[in-house]
């Protein structure tokens, strides 16, 4: 994912929702968008785009638009503890996005946006063998979101736009070299506010 287009707007809107909401339009038809709106994954650009309700309906079925756009699902599933050590990413606040080609990327928030690493695909398959829900994660549009910072134990399957909202929270609240005193309580609140959705 890049920081262009909808991702940049998503980050800005989390930092200043009032100003961004007045300007935000559908990336496909330019219709004004509500605060809560759908997102599409643009396979050609590997980025998330904002979509109004009518445009999102056009891409609700798999294969619509020759696969150029995929509707980002809304489901959220809280998982029991997942031992992600096998994935080799030594950070406690991270999300893992499987790709259609079988690769997996790990992304973690930073003051500058999301940092990205490649994850061993065999390790992901091994983990999915022990946590069957991970085998249901839809490539490019869903992720395993993890927060084990300060002894927390949050493991969720979420839409990728939730992950970028979390990145925006970190970027907005980070102060100084270590993040400052506000960052971790705000991140913890982000996770507490997540609710399961089918």
PDB file of N, CA and C in Angstrom, residues 79-88 96 123 126-128 130-131 134 144 146 148 153 155:
ATOM      1  N   UNK A  79      -9.650 -12.906  18.074  1.00  0.00           N
ATOM      2  CA  UNK A  79      -9.061 -14.233  18.205  1.00  0.00           C
ATOM      3  C   UNK A  79      -8.477 -14.402  19.605  1.00  0.00           C
ATOM      4  N   UNK A  80      -8.385 -15.647  20.060  1.00  0.00           N
ATOM      5  CA  UNK A  80      -7.596 -15.884  21.274  1.00  0.00           C
ATOM      6  C   UNK A  80      -6.128 -15.625  20.945  1.00  0.00           C
ATOM      7  N   UNK A  81      -5.274 -15.753  21.924  1.00  0.00           N
ATOM      8  CA  UNK A  81      -3.847 -15.499  21.721  1.00  0.00           C
ATOM      9  C   UNK A  81      -3.323 -16.241  20.491  1.00  0.00           C
ATOM     10  N   UNK A  82      -2.572 -15.511  19.655  1.00  0.00           N
ATOM     11  CA  UNK A  82      -1.927 -16.089  18.473  1.00  0.00           C
ATOM     12  C   UNK A  82      -0.425 -15.887  18.648  1.00  0.00           C
ATOM     13  N   UNK A  83       0.341 -16.967  18.634  1.00  0.00           N
ATOM     14  CA  UNK A  83       1.794 -16.869  18.806  1.00  0.00           C
ATOM     15  C   UNK A  83       2.425 -16.474  17.473  1.00  0.00           C
ATOM     16  N   UNK A  84       2.605 -15.183  17.279  1.00  0.00           N
ATOM     17  CA  UNK A  84       3.127 -14.691  16.006  1.00  0.00           C
ATOM     18  C   UNK A  84       4.655 -14.717  15.940  1.00  0.00           C
ATOM     19  N   UNK A  85       5.324 -15.252  16.949  1.00  0.00           N
ATOM     20  CA  UNK A  85       6.795 -15.294  16.946  1.00  0.00           C
ATOM     21  C   UNK A  85       7.334 -16.026  15.726  1.00  0.00           C
ATOM     22  N   UNK A  86       6.604 -17.037  15.245  1.00  0.00           N
ATOM     23  CA  UNK A  86       7.043 -17.809  14.079  1.00  0.00           C
ATOM     24  C   UNK A  86       7.148 -16.924  12.832  1.00  0.00           C
ATOM     25  N   UNK A  87       6.465 -15.779  12.828  1.00  0.00           N
ATOM     26  CA  UNK A  87       6.487 -14.894  11.667  1.00  0.00           C
ATOM     27  C   UNK A  87       7.724 -14.000  11.630  1.00  0.00           C
ATOM     28  N   UNK A  88       8.485 -13.957  12.746  1.00  0.00           N
ATOM     29  CA  UNK A  88       9.768 -13.271  12.752  1.00  0.00           C
ATOM     30  C   UNK A  88       9.709 -11.754  12.724  1.00  0.00           C
ATOM     31  N   UNK A  96      -0.646  -8.008   9.670  1.00  0.00           N
ATOM     32  CA  UNK A  96      -0.150  -8.920   8.642  1.00  0.00           C
ATOM     33  C   UNK A  96      -1.194  -9.020   7.542  1.00  0.00           C
ATOM     34  N   UNK A 123       5.970 -19.648   6.910  1.00  0.00           N
ATOM     35  CA  UNK A 123       5.683 -19.428   8.330  1.00  0.00           C
ATOM     36  C   UNK A 123       4.226 -19.014   8.521  1.00  0.00           C
ATOM     37  N   UNK A 126       2.157 -22.096   8.201  1.00  0.00           N
ATOM     38  CA  UNK A 126       2.307 -22.897   9.416  1.00  0.00           C
ATOM     39  C   UNK A 126       1.416 -22.347  10.530  1.00  0.00           C
ATOM     40  N   UNK A 127       1.425 -21.024  10.691  1.00  0.00           N
ATOM     41  CA  UNK A 127       0.588 -20.409  11.714  1.00  0.00           C
ATOM     42  C   UNK A 127      -0.893 -20.609  11.404  1.00  0.00           C
ATOM     43  N   UNK A 128      -1.273 -20.480  10.147  1.00  0.00           N
ATOM     44  CA  UNK A 128      -2.670 -20.686   9.754  1.00  0.00           C
ATOM     45  C   UNK A 128      -3.105 -22.129   9.990  1.00  0.00           C
ATOM     46  N   UNK A 130      -2.327 -23.785  12.623  1.00  0.00           N
ATOM     47  CA  UNK A 130      -2.639 -23.899  14.050  1.00  0.00           C
ATOM     48  C   UNK A 130      -3.778 -22.968  14.464  1.00  0.00           C
ATOM     49  N   UNK A 131      -4.052 -21.944  13.649  1.00  0.00           N
ATOM     50  CA  UNK A 131      -5.156 -21.005  13.911  1.00  0.00           C
ATOM     51  C   UNK A 131      -6.014 -20.978  12.649  1.00  0.00           C
ATOM     52  N   UNK A 134      -7.156 -17.930  10.465  1.00  0.00           N
ATOM     53  CA  UNK A 134      -6.229 -17.186   9.612  1.00  0.00           C
ATOM     54  C   UNK A 134      -6.314 -17.639   8.156  1.00  0.00           C
ATOM     55  N   UNK A 144      -4.448  -9.653   9.872  1.00  0.00           N
ATOM     56  CA  UNK A 144      -4.327 -10.025  11.276  1.00  0.00           C
ATOM     57  C   UNK A 144      -3.704  -8.829  11.973  1.00  0.00           C
ATOM     58  N   UNK A 146      -2.404  -7.110  15.470  1.00  0.00           N
ATOM     59  CA  UNK A 146      -1.870  -7.588  16.740  1.00  0.00           C
ATOM     60  C   UNK A 146      -1.381  -6.410  17.578  1.00  0.00           C
ATOM     61  N   UNK A 148       0.561  -6.483  21.284  1.00  0.00           N
ATOM     62  CA  UNK A 148       1.058  -7.139  22.496  1.00  0.00           C
ATOM     63  C   UNK A 148       1.958  -6.196  23.294  1.00  0.00           C
ATOM     64  N   UNK A 153      -2.850  -8.321  24.873  1.00  0.00           N
ATOM     65  CA  UNK A 153      -2.975  -9.559  24.091  1.00  0.00           C
ATOM     66  C   UNK A 153      -4.162  -9.438  23.138  1.00  0.00           C
ATOM     67  N   UNK A 155      -5.580  -9.753  19.364  1.00  0.00           N
ATOM     68  CA  UNK A 155      -5.381 -10.399  18.068  1.00  0.00           C
ATOM     69  C   UNK A 155      -6.720 -10.380  17.347  1.00  0.00           C
TER      70      UNK A 155
END
